[in-house]
Coordinates of C-alpha atoms in Angstrom, one line a residue:
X390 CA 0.0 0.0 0.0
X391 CA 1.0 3.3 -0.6
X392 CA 2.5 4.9 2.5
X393 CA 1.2 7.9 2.6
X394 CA -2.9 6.3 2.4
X395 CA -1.3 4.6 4.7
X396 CA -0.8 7.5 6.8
X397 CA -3.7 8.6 6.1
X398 CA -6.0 5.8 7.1
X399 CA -4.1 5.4 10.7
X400 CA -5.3 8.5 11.0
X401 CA -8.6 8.0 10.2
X402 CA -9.5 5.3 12.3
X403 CA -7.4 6.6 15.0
X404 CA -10.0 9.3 15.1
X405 CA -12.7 6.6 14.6
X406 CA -11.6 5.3 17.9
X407 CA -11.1 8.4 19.7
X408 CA -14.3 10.2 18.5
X409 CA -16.6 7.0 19.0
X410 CA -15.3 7.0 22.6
X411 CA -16.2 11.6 22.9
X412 CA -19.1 11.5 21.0
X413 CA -20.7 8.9 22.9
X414 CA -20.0 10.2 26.0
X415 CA -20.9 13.8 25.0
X416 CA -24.2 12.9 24.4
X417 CA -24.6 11.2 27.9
X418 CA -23.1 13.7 29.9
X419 CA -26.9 15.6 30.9
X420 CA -28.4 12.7 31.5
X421 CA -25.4 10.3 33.2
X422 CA -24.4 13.4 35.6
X423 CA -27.4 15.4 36.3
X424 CA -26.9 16.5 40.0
X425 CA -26.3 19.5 40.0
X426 CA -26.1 20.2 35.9
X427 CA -22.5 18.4 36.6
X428 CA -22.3 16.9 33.0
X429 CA -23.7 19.9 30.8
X430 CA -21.2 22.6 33.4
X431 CA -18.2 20.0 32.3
X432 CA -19.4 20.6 28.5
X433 CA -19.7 24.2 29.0
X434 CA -16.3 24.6 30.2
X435 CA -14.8 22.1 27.5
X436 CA -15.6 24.5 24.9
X437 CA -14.3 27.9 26.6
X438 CA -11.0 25.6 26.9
X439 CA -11.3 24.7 23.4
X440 CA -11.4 28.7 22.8
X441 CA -8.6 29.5 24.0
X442 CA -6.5 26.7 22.4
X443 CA -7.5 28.0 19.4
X444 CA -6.0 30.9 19.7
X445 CA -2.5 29.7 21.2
X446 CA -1.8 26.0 21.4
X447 CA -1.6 24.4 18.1
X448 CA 1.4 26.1 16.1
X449 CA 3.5 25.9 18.9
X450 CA 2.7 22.2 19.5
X451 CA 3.0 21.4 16.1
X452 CA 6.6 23.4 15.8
X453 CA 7.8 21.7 18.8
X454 CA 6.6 18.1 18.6
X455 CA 5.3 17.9 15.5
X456 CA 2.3 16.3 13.7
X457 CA 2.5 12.8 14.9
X458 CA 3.5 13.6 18.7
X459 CA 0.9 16.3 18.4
X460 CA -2.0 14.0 17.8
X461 CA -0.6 11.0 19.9
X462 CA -0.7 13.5 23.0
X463 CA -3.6 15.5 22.3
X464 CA -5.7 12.2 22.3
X465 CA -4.4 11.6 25.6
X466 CA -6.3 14.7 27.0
X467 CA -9.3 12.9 25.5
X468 CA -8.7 9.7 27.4
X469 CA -8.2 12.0 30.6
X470 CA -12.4 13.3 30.0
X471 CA -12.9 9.7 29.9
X472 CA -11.0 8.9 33.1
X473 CA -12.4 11.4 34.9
X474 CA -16.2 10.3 34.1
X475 CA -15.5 7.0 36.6
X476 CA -15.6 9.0 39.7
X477 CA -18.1 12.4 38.3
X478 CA -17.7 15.0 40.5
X479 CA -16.3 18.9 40.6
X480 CA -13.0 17.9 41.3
X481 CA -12.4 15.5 38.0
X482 CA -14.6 16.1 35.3
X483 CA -13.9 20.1 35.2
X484 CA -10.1 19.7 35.5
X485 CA -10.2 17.2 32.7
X486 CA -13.1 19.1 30.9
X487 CA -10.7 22.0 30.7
X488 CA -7.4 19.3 29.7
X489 CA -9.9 18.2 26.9
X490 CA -10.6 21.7 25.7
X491 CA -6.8 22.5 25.7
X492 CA -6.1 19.1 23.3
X493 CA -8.6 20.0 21.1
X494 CA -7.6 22.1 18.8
X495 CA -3.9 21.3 18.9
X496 CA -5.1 17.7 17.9
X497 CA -7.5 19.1 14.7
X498 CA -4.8 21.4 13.4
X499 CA -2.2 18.4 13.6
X500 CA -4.4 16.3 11.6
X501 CA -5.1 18.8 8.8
X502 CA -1.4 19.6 8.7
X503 CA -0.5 16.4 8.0
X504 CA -3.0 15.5 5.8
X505 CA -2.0 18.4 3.8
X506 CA 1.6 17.6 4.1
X507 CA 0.9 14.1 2.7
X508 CA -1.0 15.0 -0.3
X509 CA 1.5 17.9 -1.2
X510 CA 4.2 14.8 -0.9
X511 CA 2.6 12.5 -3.1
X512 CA 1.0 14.8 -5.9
X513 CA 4.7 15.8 -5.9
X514 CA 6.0 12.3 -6.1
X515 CA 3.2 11.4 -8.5
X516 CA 2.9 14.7 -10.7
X517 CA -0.5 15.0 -10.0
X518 CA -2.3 18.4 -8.7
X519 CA -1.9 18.8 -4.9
X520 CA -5.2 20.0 -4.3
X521 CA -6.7 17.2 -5.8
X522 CA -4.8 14.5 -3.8
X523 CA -5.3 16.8 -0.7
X524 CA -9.4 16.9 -1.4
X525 CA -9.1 13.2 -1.6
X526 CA -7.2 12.6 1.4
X527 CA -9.8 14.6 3.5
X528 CA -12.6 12.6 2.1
X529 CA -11.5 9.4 2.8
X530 CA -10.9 11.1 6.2
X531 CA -14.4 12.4 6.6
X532 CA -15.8 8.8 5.4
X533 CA -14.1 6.9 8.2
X534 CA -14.4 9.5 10.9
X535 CA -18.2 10.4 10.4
X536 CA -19.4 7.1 11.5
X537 CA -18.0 7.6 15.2
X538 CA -21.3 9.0 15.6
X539 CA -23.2 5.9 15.3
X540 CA -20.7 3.3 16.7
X541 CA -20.2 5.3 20.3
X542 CA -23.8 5.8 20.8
X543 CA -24.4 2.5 19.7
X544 CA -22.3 0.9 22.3
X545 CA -23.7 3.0 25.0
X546 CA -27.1 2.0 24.4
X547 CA -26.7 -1.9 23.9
X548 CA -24.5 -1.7 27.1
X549 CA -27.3 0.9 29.0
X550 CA -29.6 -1.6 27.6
X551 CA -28.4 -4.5 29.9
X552 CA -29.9 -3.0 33.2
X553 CA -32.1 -6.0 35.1
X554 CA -33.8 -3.1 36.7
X555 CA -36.4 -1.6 34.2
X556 CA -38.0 1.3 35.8
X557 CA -41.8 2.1 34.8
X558 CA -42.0 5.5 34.5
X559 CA -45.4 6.9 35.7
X560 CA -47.3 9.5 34.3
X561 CA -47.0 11.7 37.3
X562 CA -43.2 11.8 36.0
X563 CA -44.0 12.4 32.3
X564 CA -45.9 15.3 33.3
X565 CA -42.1 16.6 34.2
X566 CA -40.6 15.9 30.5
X567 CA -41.0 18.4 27.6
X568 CA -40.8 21.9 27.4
X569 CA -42.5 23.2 30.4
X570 CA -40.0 20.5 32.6
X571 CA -39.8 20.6 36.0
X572 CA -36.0 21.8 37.0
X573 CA -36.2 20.1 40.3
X574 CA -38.0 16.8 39.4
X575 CA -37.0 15.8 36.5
X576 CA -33.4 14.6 37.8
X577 CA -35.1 13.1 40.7
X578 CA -37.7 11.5 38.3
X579 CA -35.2 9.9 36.0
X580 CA -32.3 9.0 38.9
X581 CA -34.4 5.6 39.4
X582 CA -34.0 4.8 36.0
X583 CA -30.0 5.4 36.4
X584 CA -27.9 2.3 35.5
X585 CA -26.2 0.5 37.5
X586 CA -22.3 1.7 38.7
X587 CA -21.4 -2.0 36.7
X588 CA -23.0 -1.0 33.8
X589 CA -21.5 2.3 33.9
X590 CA -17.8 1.2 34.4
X591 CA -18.2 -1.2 31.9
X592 CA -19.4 1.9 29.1
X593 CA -16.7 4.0 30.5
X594 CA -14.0 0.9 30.5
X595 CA -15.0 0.5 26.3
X596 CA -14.4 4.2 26.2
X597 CA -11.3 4.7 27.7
X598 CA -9.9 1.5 25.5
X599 CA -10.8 2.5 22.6
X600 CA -9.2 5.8 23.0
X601 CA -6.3 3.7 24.4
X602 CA -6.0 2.1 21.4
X603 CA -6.3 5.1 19.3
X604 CA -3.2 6.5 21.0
X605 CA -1.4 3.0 20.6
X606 CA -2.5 3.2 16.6
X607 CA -1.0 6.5 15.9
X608 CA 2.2 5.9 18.1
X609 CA 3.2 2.5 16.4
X610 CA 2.0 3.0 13.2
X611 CA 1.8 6.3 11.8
X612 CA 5.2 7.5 10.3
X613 CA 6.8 10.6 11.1
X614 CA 6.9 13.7 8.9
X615 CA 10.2 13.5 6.8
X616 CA 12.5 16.3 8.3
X617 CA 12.4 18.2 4.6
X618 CA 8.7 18.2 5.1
X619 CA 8.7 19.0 8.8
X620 CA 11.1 22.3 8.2
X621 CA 9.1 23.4 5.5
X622 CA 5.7 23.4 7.7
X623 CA 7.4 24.9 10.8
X624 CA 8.2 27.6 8.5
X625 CA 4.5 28.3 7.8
X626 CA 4.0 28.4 11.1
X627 CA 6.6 30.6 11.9
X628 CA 5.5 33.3 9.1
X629 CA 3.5 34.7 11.1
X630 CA 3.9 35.3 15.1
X631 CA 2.4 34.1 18.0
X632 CA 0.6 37.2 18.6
X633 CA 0.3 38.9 15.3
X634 CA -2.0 35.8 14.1
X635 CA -3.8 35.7 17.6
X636 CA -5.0 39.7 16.7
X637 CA -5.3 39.0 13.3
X638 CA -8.6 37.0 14.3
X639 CA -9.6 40.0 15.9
X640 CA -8.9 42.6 13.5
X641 CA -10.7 40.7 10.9
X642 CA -14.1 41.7 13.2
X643 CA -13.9 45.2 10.8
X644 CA -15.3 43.2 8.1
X645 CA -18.8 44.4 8.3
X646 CA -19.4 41.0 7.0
X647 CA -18.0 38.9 9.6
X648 CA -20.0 40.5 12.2
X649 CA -23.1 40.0 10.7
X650 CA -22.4 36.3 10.2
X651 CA -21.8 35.6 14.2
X652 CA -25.5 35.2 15.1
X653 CA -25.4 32.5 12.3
X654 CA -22.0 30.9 13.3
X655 CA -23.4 30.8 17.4
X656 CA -26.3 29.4 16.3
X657 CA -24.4 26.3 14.9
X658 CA -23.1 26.2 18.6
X659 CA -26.6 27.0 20.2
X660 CA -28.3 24.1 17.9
X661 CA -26.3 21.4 18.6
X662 CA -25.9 22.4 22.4
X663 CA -29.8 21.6 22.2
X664 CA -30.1 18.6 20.7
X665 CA -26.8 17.0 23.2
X666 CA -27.5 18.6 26.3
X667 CA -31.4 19.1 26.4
X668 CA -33.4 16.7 23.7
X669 CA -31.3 14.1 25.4
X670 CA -32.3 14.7 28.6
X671 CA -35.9 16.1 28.9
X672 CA -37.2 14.5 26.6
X673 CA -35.7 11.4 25.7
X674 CA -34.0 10.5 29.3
X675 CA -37.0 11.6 31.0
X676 CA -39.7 10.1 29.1
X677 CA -37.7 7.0 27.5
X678 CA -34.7 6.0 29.8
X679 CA -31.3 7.0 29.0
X680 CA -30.9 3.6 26.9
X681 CA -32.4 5.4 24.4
X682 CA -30.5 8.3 23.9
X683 CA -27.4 6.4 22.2
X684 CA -30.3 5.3 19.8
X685 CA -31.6 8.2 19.0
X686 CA -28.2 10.1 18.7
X687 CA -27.5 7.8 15.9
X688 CA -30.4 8.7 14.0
X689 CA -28.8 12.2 14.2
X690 CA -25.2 11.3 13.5
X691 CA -26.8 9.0 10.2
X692 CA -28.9 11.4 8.7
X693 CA -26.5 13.9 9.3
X694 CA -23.6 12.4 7.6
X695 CA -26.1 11.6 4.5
X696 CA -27.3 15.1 4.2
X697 CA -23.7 16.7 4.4
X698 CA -23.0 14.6 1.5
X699 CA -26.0 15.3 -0.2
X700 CA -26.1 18.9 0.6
X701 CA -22.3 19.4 -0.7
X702 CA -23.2 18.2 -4.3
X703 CA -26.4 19.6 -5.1
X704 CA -25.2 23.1 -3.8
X705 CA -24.1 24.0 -7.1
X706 CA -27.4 23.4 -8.4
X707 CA -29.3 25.0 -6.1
X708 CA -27.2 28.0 -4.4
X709 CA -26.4 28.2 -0.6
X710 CA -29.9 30.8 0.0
X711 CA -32.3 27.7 -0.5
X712 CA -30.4 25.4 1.9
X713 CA -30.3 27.7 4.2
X714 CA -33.8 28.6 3.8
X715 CA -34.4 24.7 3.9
X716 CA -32.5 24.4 7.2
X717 CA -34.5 27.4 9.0
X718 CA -38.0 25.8 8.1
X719 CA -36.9 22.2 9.4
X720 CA -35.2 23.9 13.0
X721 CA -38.7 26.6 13.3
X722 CA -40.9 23.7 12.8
X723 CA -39.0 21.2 15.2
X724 CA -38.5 24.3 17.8
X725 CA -42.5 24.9 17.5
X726 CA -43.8 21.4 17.5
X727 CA -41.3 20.7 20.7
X728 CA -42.9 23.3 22.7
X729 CA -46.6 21.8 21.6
X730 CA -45.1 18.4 22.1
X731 CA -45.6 16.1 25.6
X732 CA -43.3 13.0 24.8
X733 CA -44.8 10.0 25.6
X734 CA -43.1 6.3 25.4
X735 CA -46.6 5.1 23.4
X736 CA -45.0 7.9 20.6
X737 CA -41.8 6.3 20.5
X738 CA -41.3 7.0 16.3
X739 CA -41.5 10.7 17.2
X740 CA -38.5 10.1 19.6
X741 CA -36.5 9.8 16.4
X742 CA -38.2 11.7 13.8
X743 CA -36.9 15.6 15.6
X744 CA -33.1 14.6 15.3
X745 CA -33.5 13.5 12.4
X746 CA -34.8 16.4 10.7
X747 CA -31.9 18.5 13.2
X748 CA -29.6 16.5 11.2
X749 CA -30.7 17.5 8.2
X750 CA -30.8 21.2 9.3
X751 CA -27.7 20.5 10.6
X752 CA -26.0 19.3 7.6
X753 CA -26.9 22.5 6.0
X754 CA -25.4 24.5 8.8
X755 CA -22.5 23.0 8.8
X756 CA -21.8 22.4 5.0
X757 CA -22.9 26.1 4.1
X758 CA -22.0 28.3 6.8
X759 CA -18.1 26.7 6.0
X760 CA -18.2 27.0 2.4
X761 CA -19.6 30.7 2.8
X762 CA -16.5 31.5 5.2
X763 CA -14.7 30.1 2.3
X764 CA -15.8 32.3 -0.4
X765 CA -16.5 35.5 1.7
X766 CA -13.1 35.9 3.4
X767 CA -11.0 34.2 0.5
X768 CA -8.0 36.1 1.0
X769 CA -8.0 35.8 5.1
X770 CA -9.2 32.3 5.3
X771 CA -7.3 31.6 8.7
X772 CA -8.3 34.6 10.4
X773 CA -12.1 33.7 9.0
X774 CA -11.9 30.5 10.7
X775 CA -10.6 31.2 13.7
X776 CA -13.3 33.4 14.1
X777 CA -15.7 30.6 12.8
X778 CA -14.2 28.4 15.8
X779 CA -14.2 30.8 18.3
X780 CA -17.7 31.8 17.9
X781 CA -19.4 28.7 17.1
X782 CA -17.3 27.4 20.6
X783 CA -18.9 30.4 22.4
X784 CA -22.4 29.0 21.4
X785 CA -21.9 25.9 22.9
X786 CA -20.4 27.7 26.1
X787 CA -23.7 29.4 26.7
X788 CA -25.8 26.7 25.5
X789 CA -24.3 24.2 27.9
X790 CA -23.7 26.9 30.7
X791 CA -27.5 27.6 30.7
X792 CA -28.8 24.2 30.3
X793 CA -29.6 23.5 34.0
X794 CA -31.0 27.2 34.8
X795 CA -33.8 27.6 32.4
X796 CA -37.0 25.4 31.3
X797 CA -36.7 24.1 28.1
X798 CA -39.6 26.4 26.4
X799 CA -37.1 29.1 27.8
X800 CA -34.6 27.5 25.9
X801 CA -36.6 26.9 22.6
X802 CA -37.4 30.4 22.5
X803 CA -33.7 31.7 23.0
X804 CA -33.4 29.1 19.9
X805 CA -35.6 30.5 17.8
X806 CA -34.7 33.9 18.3
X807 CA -31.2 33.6 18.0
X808 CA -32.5 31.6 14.4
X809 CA -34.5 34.7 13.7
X810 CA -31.8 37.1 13.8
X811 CA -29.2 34.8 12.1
X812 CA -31.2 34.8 8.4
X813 CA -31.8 38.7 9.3
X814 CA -27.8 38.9 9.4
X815 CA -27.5 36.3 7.1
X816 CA -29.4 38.0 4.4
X817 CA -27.9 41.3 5.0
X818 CA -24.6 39.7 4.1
X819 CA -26.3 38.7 0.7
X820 CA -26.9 41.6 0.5
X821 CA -23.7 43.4 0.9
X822 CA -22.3 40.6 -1.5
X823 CA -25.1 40.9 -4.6
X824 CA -24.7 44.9 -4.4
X825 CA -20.5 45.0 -4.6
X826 CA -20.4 42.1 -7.1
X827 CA -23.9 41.4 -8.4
X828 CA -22.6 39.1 -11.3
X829 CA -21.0 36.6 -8.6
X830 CA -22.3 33.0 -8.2
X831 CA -23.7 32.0 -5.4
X832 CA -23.6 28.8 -5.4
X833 CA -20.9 27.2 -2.6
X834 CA -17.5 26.1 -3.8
X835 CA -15.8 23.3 -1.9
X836 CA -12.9 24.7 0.2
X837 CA -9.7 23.3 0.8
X838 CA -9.8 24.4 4.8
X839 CA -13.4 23.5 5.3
X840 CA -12.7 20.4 7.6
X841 CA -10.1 22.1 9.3
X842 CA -12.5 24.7 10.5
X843 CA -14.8 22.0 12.6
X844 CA -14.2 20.4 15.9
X845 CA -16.8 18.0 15.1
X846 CA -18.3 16.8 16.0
X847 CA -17.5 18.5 19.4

């Protein structure tokens, strides 16, 4: 086999393995450590760490370690948010929330320099156009990584599932899921149902091995950037300083443009923060068990994945203002019936039917609002997605850091509103574009940096 696919696919299932291991215990975390809104604070706090290693952490870890020591030891702070989830309290899941956060975007910006370094190497080698091997490369990335989704929540559910102790919930209880839930009683209503500690270990024990392995993959396996290769990327990194790049994310807020687009790049944050921290819990959790959230999850993660795929190739046909117009129909519709909507266990189909139509929204958000960073800020690309990150991050923040203080109609309003003012924004940036250069496409090219830009799943 070629070495660098080779390269390439220890990467990708070294993700696989890390991410099935994070993304299913992300999307426990509100129900598995409720008291207190322990789970969702530990998530809150994840991302503001993540925020700040944006901005600092990943060219000097990559300059000093490089690529392959990079992502070997930022997937270690992932297997610490694992560790810490056997004994949940204050004292170990914040600390390792915030070692998580700090690993985060070193390990992302490790993996799309390599990947880039790789392609470069072989379209060299083979005398073929690098940014054609390099699209390649990222896709047989995506295709590997985007099914952590379904295997984590999968193995938290048919392990969750093994509980001897199934708990009737009583209609007294359901009266506490939904929107209008009750902030006190709904933790008390759905501890019952709690798995056993066994249970629990043994979920957390799959976890932590599979990111174990995941670290073991990239160590043994994964070769190290050629020295030529490695001097030639440090000085990349080096072209600009520390702090000139850290202000240049700043400085590109006077583009009237990028300020306009925050509502719709927080929203990506506020949307997803929903669907993890509160669908999960209120309604699902509380009406279902928390079995079913790995379950349901995976509806998301599937669809999701399908739609991106979709969504990227019929773009050109159809211009970015319909998808997005698609995507704010589907999210108003699932944010209204969810207020009308008292889950039920006899309903069990609509369980499944909202995240599935928030993946599909989804999918557009994440597809569009990337390529349109791409095409808008052409010229300042990593200044435009360091802004992207930071501010899709700061959703989350908020989203998770006022999960356990408001009802979840409180919560499906701030929703909708922030949804509201992001196609306001949104269209004013259309705007702005059709008046300077009316004659410009609108359809969404594909952009080179557009993975780089996502802490995905995050």
């Amino acid at each position: 086999m070629e070495r660098n696919l080779k390269n390439v696919l220890v990467i990708s299932f070294g993700f696989l393995l890390l991410f099935t291991a994070y993304g299913g215990l992300q999307s426990l975390q509100s129900s598995l450590n409720s008291e207190e809104g322990l789970g969702v604070a530990s998530l809150s706090v994840l991302y503001a760490a993540l925020i700040l290693s944006s901005m600092f952490l990943p060219p000097i870890l990559i300059k000093k370690l490089g690529c392959k020591w990079t992502i070997a030891i930022s997937m270690c702070c992932y297997i610490a948010f694992s560790l810490g989830n056997f004994y949940a309290s204050w004292y170990t899941l914040i600390p390792t929330s915030v070692i998580l956060g700090l690993g985060g975007a070193p390990l992302w910006s490790a993996k799309c320099t390599y990947l880039t370094i790789a392609g470069t190497s072989y379209a060299e080698k083979a005398g073929k156009n690098a940014k054609d091997i390099i699209n390649q490369y990222f896709g047989v990335f995506f295709l590997v990584f985007q099914s952590s989704g379904i295997w984590g929540n999968l193995i938290s559910s048919l392990i969750l599932s093994q509980s001897s102790t199934k708990v009737e919930i009583s209609e007294e209880d359901l009266e506490c899921c939904g929107a209008y839930n009750c902030l006190t009683d709904t933790t008390n209503s759905t501890e019952s149902a709690k798995p056993s500690n066994s249970l629990i270990y043994t979920l957390l024990g799959v976890y932590t091995a599979s990111g174990v392995l995941a670290v073991l993959l990239v160590i043994i396996f994964l070769d190290q950037i050629k020295s030529d290769q490695a001097e030639t990327e440090k000085e990349k990194l080096e072209a600009p300083s520390f702090w000139s790049t850290f202000l240049a994310t700043f400085r590109h807020l006077k583009d009237k443009r990028q300020c306009l687009l925050i509502p719709l790049t927080m929203y990506s944050g506020f949307e997803q923060g929903f669907l993890s921290g509160d669908y999960t819990k209120v309604y699902v959790t509380c009406a279902l068990g928390i079995q079913y959230v790995g379950y349901v999850m995976i509806c998301f993660a599937a669809v999701n994945s399908l739609c991106s795929l979709l969504f990227g190739k019929i773009s050109q046909f159809t211009g970015r203002k319909l998808l997005f117009a698609l995507a704010t129909v589907t999210n108003t519709a699932c944010i209204i019936a969810l207020l009308l909507w008292k889950p039920h266990p006899k309903q069990l189909a609509v369980f499944f039917v909202f995240p599935a139509l928030w993946g599909l929204a989804d999918a557009v958000w994440q597809t569009q609002t990337n390529g349109l960073y791409g095409i808008l800020f052409e010229k300042h690309k990593e200044a435009a997605f360091a802004n992207y990150r930071l501010w899709e991050s700061l959703g989350f923040v908020i989203a998770f850091g006022y999960s356990t203080k408001l009802q979840a109609y409180i919560k499906l309003y701030i929703l909708l509103s922030v949804l509201v003012l992001s196609m306001v924004t949104y269209g004013a940036v259309e705007y702005l574009e059709a008046k300077s250069s009316p004659g410009t496409p609108t359809a969404t090219k594909k952009e080179n940096g557009r993975p780089c830009s996502q802490e995905t799943p995050m």
